[in-house]
XYZ file of C-alpha atoms in Angstrom:
667
model
C 93.052 -64.054 68.880
C 91.711 -61.163 70.931
C 90.940 -58.398 68.381
C 91.321 -55.539 70.838
C 94.690 -56.830 72.040
C 95.876 -57.233 68.464
C 94.739 -53.686 67.593
C 96.760 -52.403 70.515
C 99.813 -54.502 69.597
C 99.796 -53.255 66.021
C 99.339 -49.637 67.255
C 96.119 -49.242 65.268
C 94.342 -47.497 68.147
C 97.301 -45.188 68.712
C 97.431 -44.430 64.997
C 93.723 -43.451 65.130
C 94.452 -40.980 67.933
C 97.539 -39.623 66.173
C 95.621 -39.207 62.909
C 92.714 -37.358 64.543
C 94.984 -34.982 66.484
C 97.097 -34.308 63.384
C 94.044 -33.756 61.186
C 92.551 -31.331 63.702
C 95.766 -29.296 63.798
C 95.970 -29.230 59.991
C 92.389 -27.934 59.716
C 92.970 -25.244 62.359
C 96.103 -23.989 60.629
C 94.358 -24.048 57.249
C 91.358 -22.111 58.606
C 93.721 -19.425 59.877
C 96.110 -19.213 56.925
C 93.900 -19.738 53.863
C 91.620 -16.669 54.356
C 94.697 -14.426 54.558
C 95.560 -15.400 50.974
C 91.891 -15.193 49.835
C 91.921 -18.899 48.956
C 88.480 -20.109 47.805
C 86.445 -21.833 50.530
C 86.106 -25.035 48.500
C 89.820 -25.744 49.052
C 89.321 -26.016 52.812
C 86.252 -28.197 52.289
C 88.253 -30.420 49.931
C 91.059 -30.683 52.522
C 88.611 -31.748 55.232
C 87.061 -34.351 52.920
C 90.506 -35.747 51.985
C 91.497 -36.007 55.643
C 88.242 -37.821 56.424
C 88.706 -40.207 53.513
C 92.284 -40.938 54.601
C 91.310 -42.078 58.109
C 90.380 -45.662 57.256
C 93.363 -46.259 54.883
C 95.713 -45.004 57.620
C 94.307 -47.564 60.062
C 94.580 -50.294 57.459
C 98.245 -49.422 56.874
C 98.850 -49.559 60.636
C 97.240 -53.025 60.754
C 99.095 -54.457 57.765
C 102.539 -52.855 58.097
C 105.067 -52.227 60.848
C 107.576 -49.396 60.844
C 111.145 -50.763 61.234
C 114.646 -49.305 60.703
C 114.498 -50.959 57.271
C 111.211 -49.141 56.449
C 107.630 -50.454 56.237
C 107.438 -54.244 56.383
C 104.343 -56.430 56.475
C 103.547 -57.297 60.083
C 103.389 -61.069 59.445
C 106.950 -60.983 58.003
C 108.519 -59.471 61.149
C 109.871 -61.922 63.712
C 108.445 -61.318 67.203
C 111.923 -60.752 68.717
C 112.670 -58.068 66.082
C 109.320 -56.279 66.403
C 109.513 -52.507 66.962
C 105.842 -52.055 67.888
C 106.558 -51.321 71.569
C 109.137 -48.637 70.727
C 106.852 -47.192 68.046
C 103.991 -47.143 70.542
C 106.010 -45.004 72.957
C 106.915 -42.582 70.152
C 103.298 -42.298 69.065
C 102.217 -41.709 72.677
C 104.696 -38.826 73.003
C 103.572 -37.286 69.702
C 99.890 -37.585 70.648
C 100.506 -35.988 74.063
C 102.446 -33.165 72.412
C 99.662 -32.676 69.885
C 97.028 -32.581 72.620
C 99.045 -30.000 74.534
C 99.185 -27.846 71.387
C 95.417 -28.252 70.945
C 94.760 -27.260 74.558
C 97.144 -24.311 74.235
C 95.443 -23.040 71.094
C 91.996 -23.345 72.647
C 93.118 -21.566 75.821
C 94.763 -18.785 73.788
C 91.596 -18.210 71.752
C 89.246 -18.418 74.719
C 91.054 -16.511 77.437
C 93.743 -14.316 75.886
C 92.685 -13.170 72.406
C 88.966 -13.131 73.146
C 89.556 -11.511 76.507
C 91.811 -8.912 74.952
C 89.198 -8.245 72.294
C 86.510 -7.751 74.911
C 88.485 -5.227 76.925
C 88.351 -1.562 76.104
C 90.737 1.205 76.980
C 87.745 3.001 78.404
C 88.042 1.206 81.726
C 85.346 0.233 84.187
C 83.887 3.716 84.338
C 82.892 3.733 80.647
C 79.375 4.840 79.827
C 77.344 2.104 78.041
C 75.955 2.862 74.595
C 72.931 0.769 73.628
C 73.531 -0.326 70.029
C 71.200 -2.452 67.956
C 72.776 -5.421 66.187
C 71.019 -4.595 62.946
C 70.705 -1.570 60.699
C 68.104 1.113 61.047
C 68.232 0.485 57.233
C 88.443 6.242 45.654
C 88.748 6.504 42.586
C 85.723 8.628 41.987
C 86.138 12.250 40.981
C 84.971 13.641 44.339
C 87.443 11.930 46.704
C 88.993 13.542 49.776
C 91.862 12.198 51.949
C 90.808 9.232 54.077
C 90.376 10.175 57.759
C 92.396 8.092 60.218
C 89.230 7.211 62.074
C 87.718 5.306 59.147
C 87.161 1.639 58.412
C 85.560 -0.645 55.842
C 84.053 -3.989 56.835
C 84.451 -6.419 53.944
C 82.137 -9.362 53.438
C 83.337 -12.293 55.552
C 84.412 -15.520 53.858
C 82.026 -18.431 54.332
C 84.086 -21.321 55.739
C 81.057 -23.444 56.614
C 80.688 -26.932 55.117
C 77.417 -25.790 53.532
C 77.817 -23.156 50.787
C 74.275 -21.972 51.552
C 75.575 -20.501 54.821
C 77.087 -17.620 52.858
C 74.112 -15.503 53.920
C 75.191 -16.004 57.536
C 78.782 -14.893 56.883
C 77.540 -11.804 55.039
C 75.036 -11.163 57.801
C 77.643 -11.229 60.560
C 79.876 -8.819 58.621
C 76.957 -6.441 58.094
C 75.944 -6.655 61.750
C 79.469 -5.615 62.747
C 79.390 -2.810 60.183
C 76.174 -1.461 61.673
C 77.508 -1.630 65.218
C 80.736 0.157 64.272
C 78.782 2.827 62.380
C 77.304 3.892 65.705
C 80.683 4.707 67.254
C 80.980 8.468 67.452
C 83.817 9.824 65.338
C 84.301 6.619 63.321
C 83.565 6.773 59.599
C 82.399 3.394 58.269
C 82.079 2.665 54.550
C 78.614 1.510 53.540
C 77.685 -2.096 52.901
C 77.065 -1.464 49.194
C 80.596 -0.236 48.561
C 82.439 -2.526 50.992
C 80.702 -5.701 49.815
C 81.334 -4.865 46.149
C 84.789 -6.478 46.507
C 83.308 -9.839 47.428
C 84.983 -12.672 45.538
C 87.569 -10.354 43.948
C 91.311 -10.746 44.345
C 92.193 -7.125 45.149
C 94.943 -5.858 47.424
C 93.800 -4.384 50.742
C 95.533 -1.086 49.993
C 93.637 -0.730 46.727
C 90.354 -1.554 48.456
C 91.058 1.109 51.082
C 91.935 3.631 48.374
C 88.701 3.046 46.486
C 86.632 3.176 49.672
C 88.593 6.160 50.991
C 89.232 4.563 54.401
C 92.349 4.087 56.510
C 91.521 0.631 57.904
C 89.962 -2.588 56.655
C 88.266 -5.328 58.674
C 88.120 -8.757 57.072
C 87.354 -12.195 58.389
C 85.651 -15.540 58.012
C 82.721 -17.401 59.543
C 82.316 -21.134 60.010
C 78.851 -22.219 61.103
C 78.062 -25.858 61.754
C 75.133 -27.068 63.767
C 74.754 -24.958 66.875
C 78.337 -23.698 66.856
C 80.005 -20.784 65.108
C 83.644 -19.852 64.611
C 84.414 -16.229 63.689
C 87.862 -15.016 62.728
C 88.454 -11.295 62.228
C 91.457 -9.066 61.636
C 91.850 -5.297 61.468
C 94.434 -3.993 58.987
C 96.059 -0.586 58.695
C 95.828 -0.040 54.952
C 98.774 2.364 54.749
C 101.259 -0.077 56.288
C 99.429 -3.375 55.636
C 99.991 -4.053 59.343
C 97.586 -6.166 61.387
C 96.457 -3.988 64.283
C 94.319 -6.683 65.849
C 93.110 -10.213 65.133
C 91.132 -12.800 67.034
C 89.238 -16.058 66.620
C 86.009 -16.764 68.515
C 84.533 -20.235 68.991
C 81.057 -19.897 70.416
C 77.639 -21.435 70.639
C 75.233 -19.868 68.169
C 73.263 -18.541 71.123
C 76.244 -16.272 71.941
C 76.319 -14.611 68.507
C 75.355 -11.162 69.763
C 77.918 -11.280 72.574
C 80.598 -12.092 69.972
C 79.540 -9.076 67.901
C 79.935 -6.927 70.992
C 83.388 -8.372 71.750
C 84.651 -7.797 68.214
C 83.256 -4.268 67.988
C 84.763 -3.352 71.352
C 88.145 -4.768 70.334
C 88.128 -2.787 67.088
C 87.147 0.441 68.819
C 89.974 -0.104 71.282
C 92.439 -0.747 68.453
C 91.296 2.452 66.725
C 91.184 4.568 69.870
C 94.294 6.549 68.917
C 92.973 7.214 65.411
C 89.683 8.362 66.934
C 91.481 10.609 69.387
C 89.833 8.821 72.305
C 93.041 8.328 74.345
C 91.482 5.473 76.250
C 88.184 7.231 76.710
C 86.014 5.270 74.300
C 82.569 4.468 75.587
C 81.757 0.835 76.130
C 79.838 -0.708 73.245
C 76.794 -2.750 74.113
C 75.018 -4.866 71.492
C 71.359 -5.487 72.207
C 69.971 -8.735 70.781
C 67.134 -7.818 68.379
C 65.357 -11.134 69.008
C 65.584 -14.114 71.325
C 64.463 -16.472 68.546
C 67.594 -17.604 66.676
C 65.574 -19.162 63.879
C 63.745 -15.863 63.359
C 67.152 -14.159 63.278
C 68.502 -16.541 60.621
C 65.354 -16.077 58.527
C 65.904 -12.335 58.838
C 69.529 -12.601 57.661
C 68.462 -14.677 54.637
C 65.647 -12.284 53.792
C 67.847 -9.216 54.129
C 70.459 -10.661 51.775
C 67.778 -11.377 49.147
C 66.335 -7.876 49.611
C 69.663 -6.405 48.509
C 69.651 -8.633 45.417
C 66.314 -7.194 44.195
C 64.606 -8.790 41.167
C 62.711 -12.029 41.646
C 64.636 -12.624 44.881
C 62.166 -10.242 46.516
C 59.432 -12.900 46.421
C 61.508 -15.292 48.528
C 62.694 -12.447 50.751
C 59.105 -11.513 51.536
C 58.214 -15.102 52.539
C 61.300 -15.462 54.757
C 60.734 -12.147 56.504
C 57.035 -12.830 56.980
C 57.974 -16.142 58.604
C 60.526 -14.324 60.766
C 58.005 -11.810 62.146
C 55.443 -14.587 62.554
C 57.886 -16.375 64.863
C 58.718 -13.156 66.704
C 56.164 -10.354 66.165
C 58.370 -8.068 68.256
C 61.370 -8.321 65.891
C 61.533 -4.660 64.791
C 64.446 -4.985 62.345
C 62.709 -7.795 60.458
C 59.593 -5.628 60.108
C 61.768 -2.776 58.802
C 63.405 -4.874 56.068
C 59.997 -6.366 55.201
C 58.734 -2.797 54.703
C 61.602 -2.187 52.301
C 60.773 -5.388 50.385
C 57.136 -4.333 49.975
C 58.185 -0.825 48.889
C 60.440 -1.904 45.998
C 58.507 -5.026 44.919
C 56.253 -3.159 42.433
C 59.370 -2.067 40.506
C 60.649 -5.642 40.100
C 57.633 -7.963 40.321
C 53.982 -7.992 39.350
C 52.852 -6.678 42.731
C 50.503 -3.693 42.129
C 51.942 -0.412 43.356
C 48.946 0.331 45.596
C 49.199 -3.107 47.215
C 52.955 -2.873 47.710
C 52.751 0.596 49.229
C 49.926 -0.366 51.592
C 51.884 -3.388 52.860
C 55.067 -1.302 53.139
C 53.246 1.326 55.195
C 51.847 -1.294 57.592
C 55.224 -2.993 58.076
C 57.026 0.332 58.547
C 54.491 1.413 61.164
C 54.961 -1.898 63.003
C 58.741 -1.462 62.972
C 58.522 2.162 64.081
C 56.164 1.249 66.901
C 58.521 -1.455 68.161
C 61.723 0.567 67.863
C 61.469 4.305 67.208
C 65.246 4.456 66.769
C 65.275 2.583 63.447
C 65.873 4.731 60.363
C 64.600 2.504 57.537
C 60.875 2.703 58.437
C 61.003 6.498 58.181
C 62.788 6.306 54.811
C 60.144 3.878 53.509
C 57.294 6.113 54.673
C 59.078 9.095 53.128
C 59.150 7.442 49.712
C 55.444 6.637 49.965
C 54.700 10.255 50.930
C 56.607 11.490 47.891
C 54.693 9.134 45.600
C 51.403 10.551 46.803
C 52.662 14.085 46.185
C 53.465 15.252 49.724
C 57.017 16.547 49.378
C 56.946 18.362 52.726
C 56.104 15.135 54.544
C 58.729 13.279 52.528
C 61.440 15.709 53.610
C 60.267 15.614 57.226
C 60.429 11.815 57.320
C 63.820 11.708 55.599
C 65.115 14.223 58.132
C 63.993 11.858 60.891
C 65.589 8.851 59.192
C 68.933 10.644 58.845
C 68.786 11.948 62.423
C 68.386 8.350 63.616
C 71.186 6.994 61.430
C 73.538 9.608 59.927
C 75.471 6.764 58.261
C 72.463 5.708 56.172
C 73.658 6.655 52.695
C 70.340 5.649 51.102
C 68.343 8.196 53.104
C 70.914 10.884 52.278
C 70.721 9.948 48.598
C 66.915 10.088 48.594
C 66.894 13.465 50.327
C 69.517 14.740 47.894
C 67.343 13.719 44.943
C 64.309 15.323 46.615
C 66.210 18.602 46.911
C 67.115 18.281 43.237
C 63.450 17.807 42.331
C 62.387 20.945 44.212
C 65.267 22.915 42.694
C 67.439 23.390 45.803
C 70.726 22.318 44.229
C 72.916 23.569 47.094
C 71.222 21.281 49.613
C 71.101 18.511 47.039
C 74.860 18.621 46.527
C 75.505 18.684 50.285
C 73.403 15.553 50.846
C 74.844 13.733 47.858
C 78.402 14.511 48.939
C 77.683 13.092 52.386
C 76.166 9.983 50.812
C 79.200 9.647 48.551
C 81.628 9.842 51.475
C 79.831 6.889 53.059
C 79.169 4.951 49.848
C 81.833 5.956 47.273
C 81.281 2.966 44.989
C 77.526 3.383 44.554
C 77.048 4.386 40.923
C 73.668 5.969 41.619
C 75.180 8.341 44.197
C 78.139 9.264 42.003
C 75.795 9.817 39.049
C 73.379 12.134 40.831
C 76.194 14.117 42.426
C 77.720 14.609 38.976
C 74.316 15.616 37.583
C 73.765 18.263 40.243
C 77.219 19.688 39.594
C 76.404 19.836 35.895
C 73.088 21.566 36.537
C 74.916 24.140 38.623
C 77.084 24.890 35.591
C 80.123 22.622 35.998
C 79.692 20.391 32.985
C 83.250 19.074 33.166
C 82.557 17.579 36.601
C 79.273 16.188 35.275
C 80.951 14.461 32.361
C 83.695 12.790 34.427
C 81.275 11.890 37.239
C 78.706 10.314 34.917
C 81.454 8.290 33.261
C 82.514 7.052 36.693
C 78.897 6.151 37.480
C 78.774 4.126 34.263
C 81.981 2.337 35.259
C 80.273 1.447 38.545
C 77.337 -0.086 36.660
C 74.662 2.635 36.847
C 73.178 2.547 33.344
C 70.872 5.546 33.913
C 73.987 7.732 33.703
C 73.760 7.241 29.926
C 70.327 8.837 29.898
C 71.495 11.792 31.968
C 74.565 12.290 29.793
C 72.274 12.320 26.739
C 70.342 15.172 28.335
C 73.546 17.119 28.910
C 74.549 16.376 25.313
C 71.309 17.977 24.143
C 72.077 21.014 26.303
C 75.491 21.169 24.612
C 73.897 20.764 21.140
C 75.906 17.575 20.649
C 73.465 15.517 18.573
C 75.873 12.632 17.895
C 76.668 12.083 21.593
C 73.009 12.329 22.591
C 71.934 9.705 20.042
C 74.855 7.424 20.918
C 74.008 7.590 24.638
C 70.311 6.959 24.026
C 70.963 4.039 21.671
C 73.044 2.400 24.392
C 70.525 3.180 27.135
C 67.482 1.967 25.179
C 69.032 -1.410 24.371
C 67.186 -2.671 27.419
C 63.969 -2.097 25.447
C 64.974 -4.180 22.410
C 62.133 -6.589 23.185
C 59.647 -3.808 23.918
C 56.283 -3.479 22.187
C 56.336 -2.077 18.625
C 54.772 1.190 19.826
C 57.617 1.731 22.295
C 60.205 0.958 19.657
C 58.475 3.446 17.357
C 58.890 6.178 19.990
C 62.597 5.414 20.341
C 63.155 5.539 16.588
C 61.141 8.773 16.314
C 63.221 10.250 19.139
C 66.459 9.709 17.220
C 64.906 11.284 14.129
C 63.673 14.330 16.083
C 67.110 14.901 17.599
C 68.674 14.855 14.135
C 65.902 16.995 12.651
C 63.737 19.124 15.021
C 61.179 19.385 12.223
C 60.206 15.792 13.006
C 59.043 16.625 16.545
C 55.398 16.162 15.539
C 56.096 12.575 14.516
C 57.781 11.976 17.893
C 54.779 13.338 19.779
C 52.397 11.211 17.720
C 54.461 8.117 18.550
C 54.452 8.967 22.262
C 50.657 9.395 22.274
C 50.234 6.040 20.493
C 52.398 4.185 23.005
C 50.445 2.667 25.907
C 53.122 0.306 27.214
C 53.926 2.440 30.245
C 57.573 2.838 29.293
C 56.993 6.547 28.738
C 56.260 6.840 32.481
C 59.970 6.376 33.005
C 61.519 7.636 29.819
C 59.526 9.893 27.502
C 58.555 13.110 29.283
C 62.045 13.946 30.698
C 63.646 13.803 27.264
C 60.765 15.783 25.750
C 61.411 18.512 28.323
C 65.081 18.764 27.398
C 64.159 18.825 23.702
C 62.008 21.843 24.437
C 58.603 20.138 24.076
C 57.477 21.527 27.415
C 53.728 21.702 27.031
C 53.517 18.200 25.572
C 55.583 16.804 28.456
C 53.240 18.495 30.933
C 50.285 16.823 29.175
C 51.910 13.427 29.736
C 52.559 14.166 33.405
C 49.047 15.490 34.079
C 47.695 12.273 32.587
C 49.317 10.118 35.272
C 47.642 8.948 38.445
C 50.812 9.261 40.519
C 53.648 11.787 40.416
C 56.955 10.679 38.974
C 60.217 12.245 40.074
C 62.056 11.674 36.797
C 60.129 14.438 35.099
C 61.068 16.980 37.782
C 64.723 15.935 37.686
C 64.823 17.214 34.104
C 63.157 20.616 34.519
C 66.371 22.181 35.845
C 68.346 21.535 32.638
C 68.961 24.856 30.833
C 67.160 23.712 27.684
C 64.051 22.992 29.817
C 63.783 26.606 30.972
C 60.527 27.141 29.064
C 58.805 24.559 31.273
C 58.798 26.786 34.352
C 57.211 29.675 32.466
C 54.299 27.469 31.382
C 51.219 28.428 33.471
C 50.055 24.795 33.464
C 53.318 23.762 35.098
C 52.063 25.324 38.345
C 48.988 23.096 38.104
C 51.298 20.107 37.905
C 53.532 21.428 40.690
C 50.500 21.937 42.923
C 49.226 18.394 42.315
C 52.601 16.845 43.102
C 53.327 18.901 46.203
C 56.077 21.166 44.855
C 54.041 24.345 45.192
C 53.216 23.558 48.826
C 56.902 22.868 49.442
C 57.934 26.193 47.868
C 55.277 28.124 49.755
C 56.603 26.665 53.009
C 60.350 26.828 52.319
C 60.755 29.509 49.682
C 61.057 29.246 45.932
C 64.229 27.904 44.272
C 67.158 30.285 44.156
C 66.840 32.664 41.234
C 63.106 31.962 40.777
C 60.042 33.945 41.794
C 56.311 33.418 41.490
C 54.557 35.861 39.178
C 50.972 36.219 40.452
C 49.664 38.360 37.612
C 47.430 36.097 35.538
C 48.394 33.791 34.119
C 50.578 32.765 37.054
C 53.998 31.315 36.235
C 57.524 30.913 37.599
C 60.076 33.467 36.508
C 63.550 31.855 36.740
C 65.532 34.117 34.392
C 67.920 35.084 37.180
C 68.592 31.431 37.901
C 69.504 30.686 34.294
C 71.776 33.728 34.134
C 73.735 32.444 37.139
C 74.014 28.978 35.610
C 75.144 30.506 32.318
C 77.863 32.507 34.048
C 79.169 29.440 35.835
C 79.035 27.377 32.639
C 81.168 29.958 30.889
C 83.745 29.998 33.679
C 84.252 26.216 33.861
C 83.230 25.003 30.381
C 85.502 22.303 28.888
C 86.856 22.985 25.421
C 84.408 22.328 22.628
C 81.296 22.772 24.770
C 78.864 25.405 23.500
C 78.162 27.913 26.254
C 75.299 30.407 26.646
C 77.560 33.118 25.200
C 77.696 31.375 21.818
C 75.609 32.754 18.962
C 73.258 29.764 18.853
C 72.567 29.959 22.543
C 71.929 33.692 22.361
C 69.239 33.022 19.751
C 67.456 30.328 21.752
C 68.478 30.642 25.418
C 65.402 32.575 26.546
C 63.037 31.229 23.931
C 60.154 29.662 25.902
C 57.998 26.614 25.160
C 59.418 25.720 21.756
C 61.495 22.796 20.490
C 65.217 23.386 20.704
C 66.647 23.883 17.213
C 69.840 21.878 17.043
C 72.359 23.210 14.527
């Protein structure tokens, strides 16, 4: 018996074709439908595996059985004159042809209609090109404003690849699109930190848009296999839950930057009315940051690990170093590598001097390759601040923000710098701008609330710090404890500090002794000497981040200055506390000017003017006179104080409000 002839007679070959066409259609439909319902990616992988496993059994059934009007009957039991194989063959042929036509139609629709529509802009042929890099240069909160129509959030894309490890690639593509869209004039784009916080969560699009304070949401999926990539994206109007635009792109991996350009152009066209462009949007042009695709993938992996912080920074550094070794001209990879070096000393055993030196070198390389990147300037600004040059830090942050106004991190850092130097008006402006871009970043919400509290609105501070805690920023506990001390609320201060210091449960005995002595001193100011003795005995380094700020708010100003003068490098946390009302005695300490001169504050004030309500008294001993400042804060506190909060007009405050350089006596 001729095997091939028998396979044809029993329709086994036709069944193979029918099965493959049917399986392909099932997978395509599943890839399109499942992401809409946020179905986990493993379900699609399981479906593909089941279809693959079913191929051989289907052929075996076709070999063994024949389909007849009476149902499935074993082939060897059917008489030749009653065989239906010829009729079945014609039916299978028609079904296969129909299936192939559907396949061809779907491919043509994706390639020529949807993709072509996505690539066209209402701007027309006379549009002016905008050169845009494919990578970054770097609500329910109490401060929300109505979402502008020209606003969008790019959610993390679902990884539909067979390999779960390709999640970095899906996230990377979403972030690349976010960065391209952020460069469209008039379009507000939610930051990566806030938009990606919904990853893996089953939350309605309208709720996501409400929390991010945007009018539109872009979501999608990425399937990467071998040298091919399939990207599906859809733009949703959050108010109506209507799909404004959707498209699927099947491309070679080498075309990845062209796809980013097509998607961004399609979105800008779909949002043209919201942006008020009326068909006049400029053409978006995505410039490939590197010609080496392997260097690009290493960069995407390294960038994802950089955001994760912790021990992931070690792997991120190796990946990014390999990326720039493959392509020394890859500016964005150098920029992220600079960021990795900058933060590594806070999370790993890398010495601060070594990390800063490497960060400076990488930032300079990135800046030399692409002067338009923002992150290198932000990195260099942080290094300048650490060495005590606040003027240079502000100058570099100004340059970073000018290059990328959507960089919420640079706005946050400049806002905190303005807090440190006592310019609370500018600080609040920067922090509000950062919040509008990144409304779900606890650190931004927390510092904005703190500045409002320092300006006298303690009600806003309390609600904002609670929101920051809800968003996972634990330092808000520490700041709330400081406000509690200002309000003479011993119980709240101790409760906040107990919660905050739980992270030090395994700390050295000397550090634990300081924490215990701190609670005792808050309950009984007469035990301040014991607290100071415990601080002096502690050499663990924890006090660099925790002791002197709380000592300032307790009124132990001179002792806190001693701690700060003992350090080799300036620390911003101390200066963030000197603007609390109970820390007023600090500024009148003559030795504070010595500290301010070492850490660059005096040079900053000489160049830009002293903080509002403060003046320099030159008569020896020199000191800062900020009585007018505290009077203004006191007046605002009184006008907006929540019930139960002790204000400067209370008897206890009148007895101690102007008392300099002495521990605060809590009632």
